[in-house]
Coordinates of C-alpha atoms in Angstrom, one line a residue:
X1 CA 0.0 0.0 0.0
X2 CA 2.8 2.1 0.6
X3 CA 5.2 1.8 -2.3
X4 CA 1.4 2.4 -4.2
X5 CA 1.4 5.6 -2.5
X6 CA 4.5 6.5 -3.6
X7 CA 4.0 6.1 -6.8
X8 CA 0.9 7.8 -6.7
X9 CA 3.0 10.7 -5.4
X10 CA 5.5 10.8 -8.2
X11 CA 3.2 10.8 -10.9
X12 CA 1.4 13.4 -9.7
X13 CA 5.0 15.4 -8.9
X14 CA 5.6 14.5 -12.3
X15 CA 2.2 15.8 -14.3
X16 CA 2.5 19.2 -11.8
X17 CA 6.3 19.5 -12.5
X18 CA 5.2 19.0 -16.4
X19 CA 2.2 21.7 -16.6
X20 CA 4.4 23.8 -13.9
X21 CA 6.6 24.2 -17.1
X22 CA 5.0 23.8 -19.9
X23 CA 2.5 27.0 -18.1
X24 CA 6.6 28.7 -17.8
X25 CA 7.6 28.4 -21.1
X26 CA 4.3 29.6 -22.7
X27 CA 4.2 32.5 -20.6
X28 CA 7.8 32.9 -21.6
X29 CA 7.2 32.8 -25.3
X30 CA 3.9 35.1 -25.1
X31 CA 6.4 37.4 -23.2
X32 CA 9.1 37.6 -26.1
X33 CA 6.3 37.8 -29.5
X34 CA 4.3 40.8 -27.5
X35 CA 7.6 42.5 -27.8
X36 CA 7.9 41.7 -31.4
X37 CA 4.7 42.4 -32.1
X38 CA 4.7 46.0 -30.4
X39 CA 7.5 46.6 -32.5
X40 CA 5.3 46.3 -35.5
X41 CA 2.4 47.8 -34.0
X42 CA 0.4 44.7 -34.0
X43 CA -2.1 43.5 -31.7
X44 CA -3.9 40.1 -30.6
X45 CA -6.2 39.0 -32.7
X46 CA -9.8 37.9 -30.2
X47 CA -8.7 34.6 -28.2
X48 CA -11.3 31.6 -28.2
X49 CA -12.2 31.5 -24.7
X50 CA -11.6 28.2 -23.2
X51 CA -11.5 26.4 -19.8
X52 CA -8.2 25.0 -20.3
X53 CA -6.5 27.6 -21.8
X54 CA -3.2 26.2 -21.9
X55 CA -3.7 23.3 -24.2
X56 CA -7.6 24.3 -24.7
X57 CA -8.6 20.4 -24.3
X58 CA -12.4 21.7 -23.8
X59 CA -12.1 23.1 -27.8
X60 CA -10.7 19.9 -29.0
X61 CA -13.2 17.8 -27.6
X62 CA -15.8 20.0 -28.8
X63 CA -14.1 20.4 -32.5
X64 CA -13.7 16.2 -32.0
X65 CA -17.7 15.7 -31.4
X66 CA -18.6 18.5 -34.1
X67 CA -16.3 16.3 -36.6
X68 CA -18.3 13.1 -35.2
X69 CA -21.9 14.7 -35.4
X70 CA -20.5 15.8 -38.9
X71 CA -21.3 19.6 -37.8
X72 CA -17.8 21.5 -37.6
X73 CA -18.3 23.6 -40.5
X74 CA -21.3 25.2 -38.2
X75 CA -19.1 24.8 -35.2
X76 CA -15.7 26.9 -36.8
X77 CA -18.5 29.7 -38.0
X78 CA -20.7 29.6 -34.0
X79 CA -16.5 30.8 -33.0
X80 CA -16.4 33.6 -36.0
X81 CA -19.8 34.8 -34.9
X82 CA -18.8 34.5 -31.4
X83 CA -15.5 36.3 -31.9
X84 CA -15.0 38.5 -35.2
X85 CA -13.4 37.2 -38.3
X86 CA -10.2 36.5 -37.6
X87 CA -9.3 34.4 -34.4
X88 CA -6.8 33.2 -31.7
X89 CA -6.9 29.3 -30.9
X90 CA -4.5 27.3 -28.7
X91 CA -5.0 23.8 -29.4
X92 CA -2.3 21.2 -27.6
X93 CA -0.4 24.5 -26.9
X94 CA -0.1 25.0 -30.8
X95 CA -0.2 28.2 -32.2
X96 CA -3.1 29.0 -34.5
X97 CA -5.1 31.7 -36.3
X98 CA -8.1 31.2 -38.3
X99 CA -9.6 33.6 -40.7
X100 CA -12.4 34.3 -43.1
X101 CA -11.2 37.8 -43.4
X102 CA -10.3 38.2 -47.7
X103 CA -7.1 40.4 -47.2
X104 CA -5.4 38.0 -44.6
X105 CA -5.8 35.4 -47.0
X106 CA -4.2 37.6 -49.6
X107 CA -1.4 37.9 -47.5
X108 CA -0.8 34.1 -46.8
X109 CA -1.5 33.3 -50.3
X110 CA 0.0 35.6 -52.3
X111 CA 1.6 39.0 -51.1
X112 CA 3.2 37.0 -48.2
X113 CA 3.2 33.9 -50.5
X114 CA 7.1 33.3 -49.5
X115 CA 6.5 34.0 -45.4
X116 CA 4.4 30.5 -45.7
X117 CA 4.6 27.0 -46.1
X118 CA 2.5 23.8 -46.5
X119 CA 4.3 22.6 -42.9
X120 CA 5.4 18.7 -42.2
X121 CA 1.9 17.6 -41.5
X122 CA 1.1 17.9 -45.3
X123 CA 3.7 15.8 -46.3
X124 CA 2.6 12.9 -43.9
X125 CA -1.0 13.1 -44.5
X126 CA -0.8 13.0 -48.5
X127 CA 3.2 11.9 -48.9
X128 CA 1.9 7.8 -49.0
X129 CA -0.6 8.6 -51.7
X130 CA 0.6 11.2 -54.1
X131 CA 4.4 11.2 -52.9
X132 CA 6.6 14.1 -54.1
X133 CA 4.1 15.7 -56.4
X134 CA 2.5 19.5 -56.5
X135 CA 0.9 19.1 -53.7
X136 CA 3.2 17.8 -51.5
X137 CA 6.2 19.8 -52.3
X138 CA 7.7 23.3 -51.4
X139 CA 10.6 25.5 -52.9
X140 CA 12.1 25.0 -56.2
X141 CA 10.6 20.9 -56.6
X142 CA 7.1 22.5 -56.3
X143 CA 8.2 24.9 -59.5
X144 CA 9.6 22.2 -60.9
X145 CA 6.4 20.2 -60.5
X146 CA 4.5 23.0 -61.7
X147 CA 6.7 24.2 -65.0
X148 CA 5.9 20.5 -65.6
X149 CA 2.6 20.6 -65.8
X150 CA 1.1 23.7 -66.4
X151 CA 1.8 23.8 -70.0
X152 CA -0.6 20.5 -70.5
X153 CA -3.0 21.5 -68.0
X154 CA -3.4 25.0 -68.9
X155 CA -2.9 24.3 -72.9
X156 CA -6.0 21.4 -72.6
X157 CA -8.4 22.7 -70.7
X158 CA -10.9 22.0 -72.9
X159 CA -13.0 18.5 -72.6
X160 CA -12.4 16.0 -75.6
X161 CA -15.9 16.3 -76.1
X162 CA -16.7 13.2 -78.2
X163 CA -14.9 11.2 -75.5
X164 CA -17.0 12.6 -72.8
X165 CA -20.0 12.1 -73.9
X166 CA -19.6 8.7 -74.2
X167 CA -19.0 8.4 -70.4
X168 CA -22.5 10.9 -70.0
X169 CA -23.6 7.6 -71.9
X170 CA -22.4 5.0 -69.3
X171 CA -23.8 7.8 -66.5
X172 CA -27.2 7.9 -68.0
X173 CA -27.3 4.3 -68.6
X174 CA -27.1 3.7 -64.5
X175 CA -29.9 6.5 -64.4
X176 CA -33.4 4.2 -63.6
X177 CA -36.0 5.3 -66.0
X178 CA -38.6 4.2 -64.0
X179 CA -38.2 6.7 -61.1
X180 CA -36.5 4.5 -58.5
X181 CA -34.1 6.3 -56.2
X182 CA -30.6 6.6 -57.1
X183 CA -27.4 8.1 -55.8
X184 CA -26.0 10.9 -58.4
X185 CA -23.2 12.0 -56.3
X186 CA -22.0 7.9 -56.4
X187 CA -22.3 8.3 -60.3
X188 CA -20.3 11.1 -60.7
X189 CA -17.5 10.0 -58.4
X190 CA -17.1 7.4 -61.3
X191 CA -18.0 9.5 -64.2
X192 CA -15.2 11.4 -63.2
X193 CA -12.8 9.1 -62.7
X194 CA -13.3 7.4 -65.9
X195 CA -12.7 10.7 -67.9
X196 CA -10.1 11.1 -65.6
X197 CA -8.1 8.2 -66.5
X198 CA -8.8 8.2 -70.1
X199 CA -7.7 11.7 -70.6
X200 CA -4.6 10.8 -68.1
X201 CA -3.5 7.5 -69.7
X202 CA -5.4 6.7 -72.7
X203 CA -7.9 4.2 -71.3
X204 CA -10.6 4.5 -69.1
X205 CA -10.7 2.7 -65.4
X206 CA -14.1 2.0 -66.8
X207 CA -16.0 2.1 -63.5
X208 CA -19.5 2.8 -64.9
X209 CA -19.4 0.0 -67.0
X210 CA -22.3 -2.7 -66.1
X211 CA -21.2 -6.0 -66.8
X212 CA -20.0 -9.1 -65.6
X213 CA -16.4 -7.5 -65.0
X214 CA -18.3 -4.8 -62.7
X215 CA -15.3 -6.1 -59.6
X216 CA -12.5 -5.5 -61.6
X217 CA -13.8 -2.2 -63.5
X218 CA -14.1 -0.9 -60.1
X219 CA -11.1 -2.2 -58.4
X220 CA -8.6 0.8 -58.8
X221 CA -11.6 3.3 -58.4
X222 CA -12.6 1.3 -54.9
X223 CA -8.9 1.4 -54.1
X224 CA -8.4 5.1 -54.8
X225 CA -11.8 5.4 -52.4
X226 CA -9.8 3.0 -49.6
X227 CA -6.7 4.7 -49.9
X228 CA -8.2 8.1 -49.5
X229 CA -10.6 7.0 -46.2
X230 CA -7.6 5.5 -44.7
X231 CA -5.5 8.6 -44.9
X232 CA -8.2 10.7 -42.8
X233 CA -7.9 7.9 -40.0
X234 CA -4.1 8.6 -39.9
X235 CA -4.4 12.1 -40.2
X236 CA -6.7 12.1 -36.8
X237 CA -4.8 9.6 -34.9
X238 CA -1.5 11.1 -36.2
X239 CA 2.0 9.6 -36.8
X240 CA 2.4 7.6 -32.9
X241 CA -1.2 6.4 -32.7
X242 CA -1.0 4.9 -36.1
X243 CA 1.7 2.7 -35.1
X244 CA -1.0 0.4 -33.0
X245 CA -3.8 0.2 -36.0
X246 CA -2.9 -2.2 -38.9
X247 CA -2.4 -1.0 -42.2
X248 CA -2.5 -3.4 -44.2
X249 CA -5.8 -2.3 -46.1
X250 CA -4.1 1.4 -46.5
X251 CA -0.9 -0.4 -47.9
X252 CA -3.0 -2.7 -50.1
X253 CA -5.2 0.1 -51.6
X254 CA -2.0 2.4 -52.4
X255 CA -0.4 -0.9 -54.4
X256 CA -3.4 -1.3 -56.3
X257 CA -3.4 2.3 -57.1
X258 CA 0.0 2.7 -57.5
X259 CA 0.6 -0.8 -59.8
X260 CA -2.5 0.6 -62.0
X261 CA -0.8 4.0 -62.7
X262 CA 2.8 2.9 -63.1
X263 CA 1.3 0.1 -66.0
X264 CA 0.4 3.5 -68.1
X265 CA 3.8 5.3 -67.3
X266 CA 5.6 2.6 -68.4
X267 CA 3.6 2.6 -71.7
X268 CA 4.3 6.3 -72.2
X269 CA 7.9 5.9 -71.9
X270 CA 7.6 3.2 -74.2
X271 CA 5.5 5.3 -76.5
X272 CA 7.8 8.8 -76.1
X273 CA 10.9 6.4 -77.4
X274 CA 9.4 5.6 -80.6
X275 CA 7.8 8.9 -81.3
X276 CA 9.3 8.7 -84.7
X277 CA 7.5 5.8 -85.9
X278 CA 4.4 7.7 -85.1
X279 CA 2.4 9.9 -86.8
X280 CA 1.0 13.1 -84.9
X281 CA -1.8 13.3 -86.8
X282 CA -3.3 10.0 -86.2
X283 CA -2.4 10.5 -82.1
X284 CA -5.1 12.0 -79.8
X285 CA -3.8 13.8 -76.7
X286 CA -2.7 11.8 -73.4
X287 CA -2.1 13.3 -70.7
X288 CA 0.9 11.3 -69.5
X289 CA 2.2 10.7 -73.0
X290 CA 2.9 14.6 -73.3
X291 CA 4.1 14.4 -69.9
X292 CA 6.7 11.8 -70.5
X293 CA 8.2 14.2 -73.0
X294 CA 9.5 15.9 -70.4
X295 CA 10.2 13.9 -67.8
X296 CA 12.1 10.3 -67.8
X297 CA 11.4 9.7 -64.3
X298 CA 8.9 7.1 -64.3
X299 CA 8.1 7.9 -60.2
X300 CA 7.7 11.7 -61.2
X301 CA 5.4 10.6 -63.9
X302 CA 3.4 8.8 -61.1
X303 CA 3.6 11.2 -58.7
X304 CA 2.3 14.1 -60.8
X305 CA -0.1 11.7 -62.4
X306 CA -2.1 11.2 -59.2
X307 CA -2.1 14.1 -58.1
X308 CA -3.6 15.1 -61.1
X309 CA -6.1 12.3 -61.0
X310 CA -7.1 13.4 -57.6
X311 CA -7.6 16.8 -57.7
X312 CA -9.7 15.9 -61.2
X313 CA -11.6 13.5 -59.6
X314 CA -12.9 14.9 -56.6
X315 CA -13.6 18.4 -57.3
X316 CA -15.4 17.8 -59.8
X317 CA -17.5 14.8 -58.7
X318 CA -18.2 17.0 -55.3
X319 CA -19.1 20.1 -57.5
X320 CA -21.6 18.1 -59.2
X321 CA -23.1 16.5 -56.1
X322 CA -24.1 19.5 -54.1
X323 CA -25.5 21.1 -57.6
X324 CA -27.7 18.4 -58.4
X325 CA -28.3 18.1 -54.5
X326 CA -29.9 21.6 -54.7
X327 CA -31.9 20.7 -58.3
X328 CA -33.7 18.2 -56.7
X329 CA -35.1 20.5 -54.4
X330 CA -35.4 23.6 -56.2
X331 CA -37.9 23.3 -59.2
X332 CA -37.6 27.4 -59.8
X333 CA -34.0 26.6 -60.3
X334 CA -34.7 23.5 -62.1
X335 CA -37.1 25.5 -64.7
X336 CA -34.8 28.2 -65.6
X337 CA -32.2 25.8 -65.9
X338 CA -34.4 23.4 -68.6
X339 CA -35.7 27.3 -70.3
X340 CA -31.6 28.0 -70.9
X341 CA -30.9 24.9 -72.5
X342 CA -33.8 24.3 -74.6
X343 CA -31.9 26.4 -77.1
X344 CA -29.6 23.7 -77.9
X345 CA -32.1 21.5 -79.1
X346 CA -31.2 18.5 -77.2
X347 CA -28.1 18.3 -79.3
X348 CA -24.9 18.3 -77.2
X349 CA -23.3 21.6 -76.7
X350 CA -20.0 22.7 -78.2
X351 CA -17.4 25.0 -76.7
X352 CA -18.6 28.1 -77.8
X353 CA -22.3 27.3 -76.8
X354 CA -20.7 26.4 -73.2
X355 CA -20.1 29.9 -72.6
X356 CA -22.9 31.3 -73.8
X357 CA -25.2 30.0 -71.2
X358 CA -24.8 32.1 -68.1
X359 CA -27.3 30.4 -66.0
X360 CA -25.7 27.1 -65.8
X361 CA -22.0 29.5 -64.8
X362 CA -23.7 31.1 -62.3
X363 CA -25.5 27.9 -60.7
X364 CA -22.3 26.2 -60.4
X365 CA -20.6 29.2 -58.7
X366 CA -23.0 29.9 -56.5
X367 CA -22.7 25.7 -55.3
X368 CA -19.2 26.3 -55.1
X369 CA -19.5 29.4 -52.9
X370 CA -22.4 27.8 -50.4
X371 CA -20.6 24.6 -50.4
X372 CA -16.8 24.9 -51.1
X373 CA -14.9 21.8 -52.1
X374 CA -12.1 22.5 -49.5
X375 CA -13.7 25.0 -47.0
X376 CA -10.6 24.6 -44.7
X377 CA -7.3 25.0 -45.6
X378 CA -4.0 26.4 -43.7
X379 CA -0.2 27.3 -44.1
X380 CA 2.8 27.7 -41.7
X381 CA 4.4 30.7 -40.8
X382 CA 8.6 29.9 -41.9
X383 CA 9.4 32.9 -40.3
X384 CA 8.1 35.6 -38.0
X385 CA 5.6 37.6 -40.3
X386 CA 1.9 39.3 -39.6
X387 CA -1.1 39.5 -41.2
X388 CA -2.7 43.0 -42.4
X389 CA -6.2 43.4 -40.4
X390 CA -8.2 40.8 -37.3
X391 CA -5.9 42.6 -34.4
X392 CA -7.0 45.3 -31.6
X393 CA -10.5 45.9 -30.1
X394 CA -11.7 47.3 -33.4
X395 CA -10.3 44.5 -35.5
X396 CA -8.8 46.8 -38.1
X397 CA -4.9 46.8 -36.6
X398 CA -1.8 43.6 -37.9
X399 CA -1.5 40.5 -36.4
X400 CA 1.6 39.4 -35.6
X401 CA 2.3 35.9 -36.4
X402 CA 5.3 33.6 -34.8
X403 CA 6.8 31.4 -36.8
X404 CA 6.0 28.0 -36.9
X405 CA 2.0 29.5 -36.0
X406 CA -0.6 28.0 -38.5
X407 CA -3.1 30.1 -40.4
X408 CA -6.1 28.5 -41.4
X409 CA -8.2 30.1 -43.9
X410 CA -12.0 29.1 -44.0
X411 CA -14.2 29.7 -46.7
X412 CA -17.1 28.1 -45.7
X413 CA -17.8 30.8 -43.1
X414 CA -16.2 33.6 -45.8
X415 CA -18.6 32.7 -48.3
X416 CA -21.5 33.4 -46.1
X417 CA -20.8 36.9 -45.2
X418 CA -23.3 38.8 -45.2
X419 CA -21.3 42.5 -45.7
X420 CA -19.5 40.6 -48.4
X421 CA -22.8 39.2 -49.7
X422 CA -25.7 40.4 -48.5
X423 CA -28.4 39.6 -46.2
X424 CA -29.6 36.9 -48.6
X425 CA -25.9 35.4 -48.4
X426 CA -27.1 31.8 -47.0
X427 CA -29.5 31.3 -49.7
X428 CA -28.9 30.1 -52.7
X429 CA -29.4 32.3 -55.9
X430 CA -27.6 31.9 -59.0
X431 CA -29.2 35.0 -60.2
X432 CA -26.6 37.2 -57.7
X433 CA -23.9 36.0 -60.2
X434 CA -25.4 37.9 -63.1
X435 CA -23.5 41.6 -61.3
X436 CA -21.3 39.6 -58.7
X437 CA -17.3 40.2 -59.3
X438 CA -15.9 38.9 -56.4
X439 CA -12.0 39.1 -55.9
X440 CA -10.5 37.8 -52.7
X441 CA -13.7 37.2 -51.0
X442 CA -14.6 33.7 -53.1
X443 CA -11.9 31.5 -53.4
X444 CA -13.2 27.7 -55.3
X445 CA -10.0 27.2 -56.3
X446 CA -7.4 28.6 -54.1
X447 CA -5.3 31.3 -55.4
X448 CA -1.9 33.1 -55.7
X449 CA 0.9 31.5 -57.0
X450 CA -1.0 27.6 -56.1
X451 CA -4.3 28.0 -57.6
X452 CA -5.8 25.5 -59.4
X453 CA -3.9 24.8 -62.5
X454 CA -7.3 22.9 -63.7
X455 CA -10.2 25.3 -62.3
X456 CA -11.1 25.7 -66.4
X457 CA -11.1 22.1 -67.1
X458 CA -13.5 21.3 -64.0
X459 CA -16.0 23.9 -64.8
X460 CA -16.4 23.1 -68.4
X461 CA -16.9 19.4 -67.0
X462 CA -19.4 20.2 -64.3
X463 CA -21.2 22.3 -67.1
X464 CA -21.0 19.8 -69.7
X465 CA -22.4 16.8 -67.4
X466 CA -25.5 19.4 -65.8
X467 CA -26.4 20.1 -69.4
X468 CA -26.4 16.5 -71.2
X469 CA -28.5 15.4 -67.6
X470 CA -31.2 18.4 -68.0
X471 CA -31.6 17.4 -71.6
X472 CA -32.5 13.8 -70.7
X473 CA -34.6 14.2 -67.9
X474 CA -37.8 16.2 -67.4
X475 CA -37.7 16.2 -64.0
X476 CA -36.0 15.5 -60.7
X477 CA -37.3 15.0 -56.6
X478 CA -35.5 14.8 -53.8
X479 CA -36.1 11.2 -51.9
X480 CA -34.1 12.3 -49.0
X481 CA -35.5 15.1 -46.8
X482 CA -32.4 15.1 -44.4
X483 CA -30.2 19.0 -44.6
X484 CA -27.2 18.9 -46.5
X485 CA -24.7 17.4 -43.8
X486 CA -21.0 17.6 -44.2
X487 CA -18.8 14.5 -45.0
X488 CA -15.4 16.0 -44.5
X489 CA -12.7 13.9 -46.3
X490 CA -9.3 14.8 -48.5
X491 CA -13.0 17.0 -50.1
X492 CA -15.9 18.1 -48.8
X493 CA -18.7 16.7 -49.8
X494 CA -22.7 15.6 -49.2
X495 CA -22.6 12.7 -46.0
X496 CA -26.2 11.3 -47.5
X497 CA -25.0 11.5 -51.0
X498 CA -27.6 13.3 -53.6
X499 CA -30.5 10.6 -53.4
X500 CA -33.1 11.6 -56.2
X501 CA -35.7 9.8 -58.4
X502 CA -35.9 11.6 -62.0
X503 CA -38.4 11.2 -65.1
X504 CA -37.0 11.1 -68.4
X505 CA -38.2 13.6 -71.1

């Protein structure tokens, strides 16, 4: 009983010795930035109040349960209400700001572009999946990674239409004509995919094909899907806790991914070395075939090849969901939408007709500004820096940031603003985009020096797929009644999927 006591004794000597110093150190280090950030004339930014405000376990848990209950998106905006638009958190006695203020997102993404990084925590979440690719990377192998593909992605950002629309086919076909209830947002996770990989490699994964191959057509699709789900699980438990799960599904689903992609690099090599036995004219435009031009490296080829594939993939597929979640519930959207594109007849549109109808542009921005594809996002501070506005009881004065402090931007709550939108800013109204030039204040697809190298591409996609689907169907209902609920992933996207019944025309 005694020597229990003891040790009883010395572990609580040992947690009081341990917060004893850790509550030193941070008062030490508050001490020294307050004097670097008076000599800049900078001022806190509002603190979230918290119980525990050294390691502020209370907003951890709460964030933890809001992440569970699929409800942080309303939780991170309840703190900006509470607390202005840029804030203070100290999570695990980390150093954080978050903002949905437009200039201090300007600053970390593009004036002060060099003062930030993507941190070590990027690297680890994505690194197994899309290795050293341009998302991943930092410094001169990002530029590297982007000289290397911008020219294809920014040169071809128009759809190979004829190709497309025979994957609209293998969509529609899946579609039940008499009524029944389907999944849309499923469908287009595979409609994109399959575009995906036939514009990347040449073939189509094929994962909307029904027939009696349907495992296999889906296999690298499904592993892509596995791969993904299990880097979230690592992400929350983090590099020690991971060590006691096994991983032997994660490290299955990135072979299967991985074997799939490098099959296609290798052909592109192959093809790249006999480029004089083939003629240009005959050859329609791969992806990784122009890539391979350029690169040798068959595990650069990969690398920028998923990534790729990914960021195709998702925001597109996501885009498409939370439209056609909102169609099936908005038949005065639903009507305009049918009146715009009676004009083509039924026939498919071309580029030039794209373009002209506005009303299908301004549905899909105002889905991407209600429901951003990555409403969260952050960077690390490399060295001491600040950011412009969010300090001081007015919130007008500089923040001064420390380095190694994340800021994390959030659009979600940005995009919602009502004295950047209006009072009407949580409704949805595609009409607002008819006068609507936002600049800093909606950001789909990133910006600065990393924005999205295939924003063009995605949009004529999601436009392209909303048309051919209006043209087919007469009408749509909604056969779930549940609120749009968050299912935070590597995207953002619907939790209940878009479950509708339609009737052909």
């Amino acid at each position: 009983m005694e020597i229990y006591s003891t040790q009883i004794s010395l572990l609580l000597v040992v947690v009081v010795g341990f917060l004893g110093y850790s509550l030193a150190r941070e008062l030490y280090i508050q001490s020294i930035n307050r004097r670097k950030a008076a000599k800049l004339g900078c001022h806190d930014a509002p603190r979230l109040q918290a119980w525990d405000p050294i390691f502020g376990i209370d907003i951890l848990i709460t964030g933890m349960a809001a992440l569970r209950l699929h409800n942080l998106l309303k939780f991170y905006d309840s703190k900006f209400q509470q607390c202005g638009n840029t804030v203070d958190v100290k999570v695990l006695n980390l150093p954080r700001i978050s903002t949905a203020d437009p200039e201090n997102i300007k600053m970390v993404l593009a004036k002060g572009f060099e003062d930030f990084g993507l941190g070590p925590r990027r690297a680890h979440f994505l690194g197994p999946l899309v290795g050293h690719g341009i998302f991943t990377t930092e410094g001169a192998p990002w530029k590297r990674s982007r000289q290397l593909l911008r020219p294809n992605l920014t040169k071809h950002q128009d759809l190979n239409l004829p190709m497309f629309e025979s994957h609209i086919h293998h969509l529609l076909a899946l579609v039940p004509k008499d009524g029944q209830t389907v999944d849309l947002q499923e469908l287009f996770c595979r409609l994109t995919i399959d575009s995906g990989t036939e514009l990347l490699f040449g073939t189509s994964c094929g994962s909307l094909l029904e027939d009696e191959n349907i495992d296999a057509n889906l296999s690298f699709s499904k592993a892509l899907d596995t791969a993904q789900s299990e880097m979230i699980i690592r992400d929350i438990l983090g590099p020690f806790l991971s060590r006691f799960r096994s991983e032997k599904r994660f490290r299955d689903s990135l072979k299967s991914v991985h074997d799939f992609i490098d099959l296609y690099v290798q052909k592109a090599m192959t093809y790249v070395k006999s480029l004089e036995e083939v003629d240009p004219s005959e050859k329609r435009y791969i992806f990784l075939e122009e890539l391979a031009k350029y690169s040798t490296d068959p595990l650069v080829l990969r690398w920028e090849s998923i990534n790729v594939l990914i960021a195709g993939r998702d925001t597109t597929a996501v885009l498409l969901g939370n439209t056609w979640w909102v169609l099936a519930r908005r038949p005065d959207i639903w009507a305009k939408l049918k009146s715009e594109v009676e004009v083509l007849e039924g026939k498919p549109p071309t580029y030039g007709q794209l373009k002209e109808l506005k009303y299908v542009r301004w549905l899909l921005s105002e889905s991407l500004r209600l429901y951003p594809v990555l409403p969260i996002n952050a960077r690390t501070a490399n060295k001491d820096t600040t950011l412009p506005t969010g300090g001081g009881p007015d919130g007008k004065s500089p923040i001064f940031v420390p380095k190694g402090s994340e800021v994390a931007w959030n659009t979600w709550t940005m995009h919602r603003r009502k004295d950047l939108y209006g009072d009407d800013a949580e409704e949805f109204i595609p009409e607002r985009w008819e006068h609507l030039r936002p600049t800093w204040e909606y950001l789909p697809f990133n910006g600065g020096p990393r924005i999205c190298l295939g924003q063009q591409y995605a949009l004529n996609e999601a436009s392209y797929t909303t048309i051919r689907m209006v043209q087919h169907f007469k009408s749509i209902e909604a056969r779930d009644s549940r609120p749009w609920t968050e299912r935070i992933d590597l995207v953002t996207s619907s939790h209940y999927g878009c479950q509708v019944g339609v009737t052909y025309a």
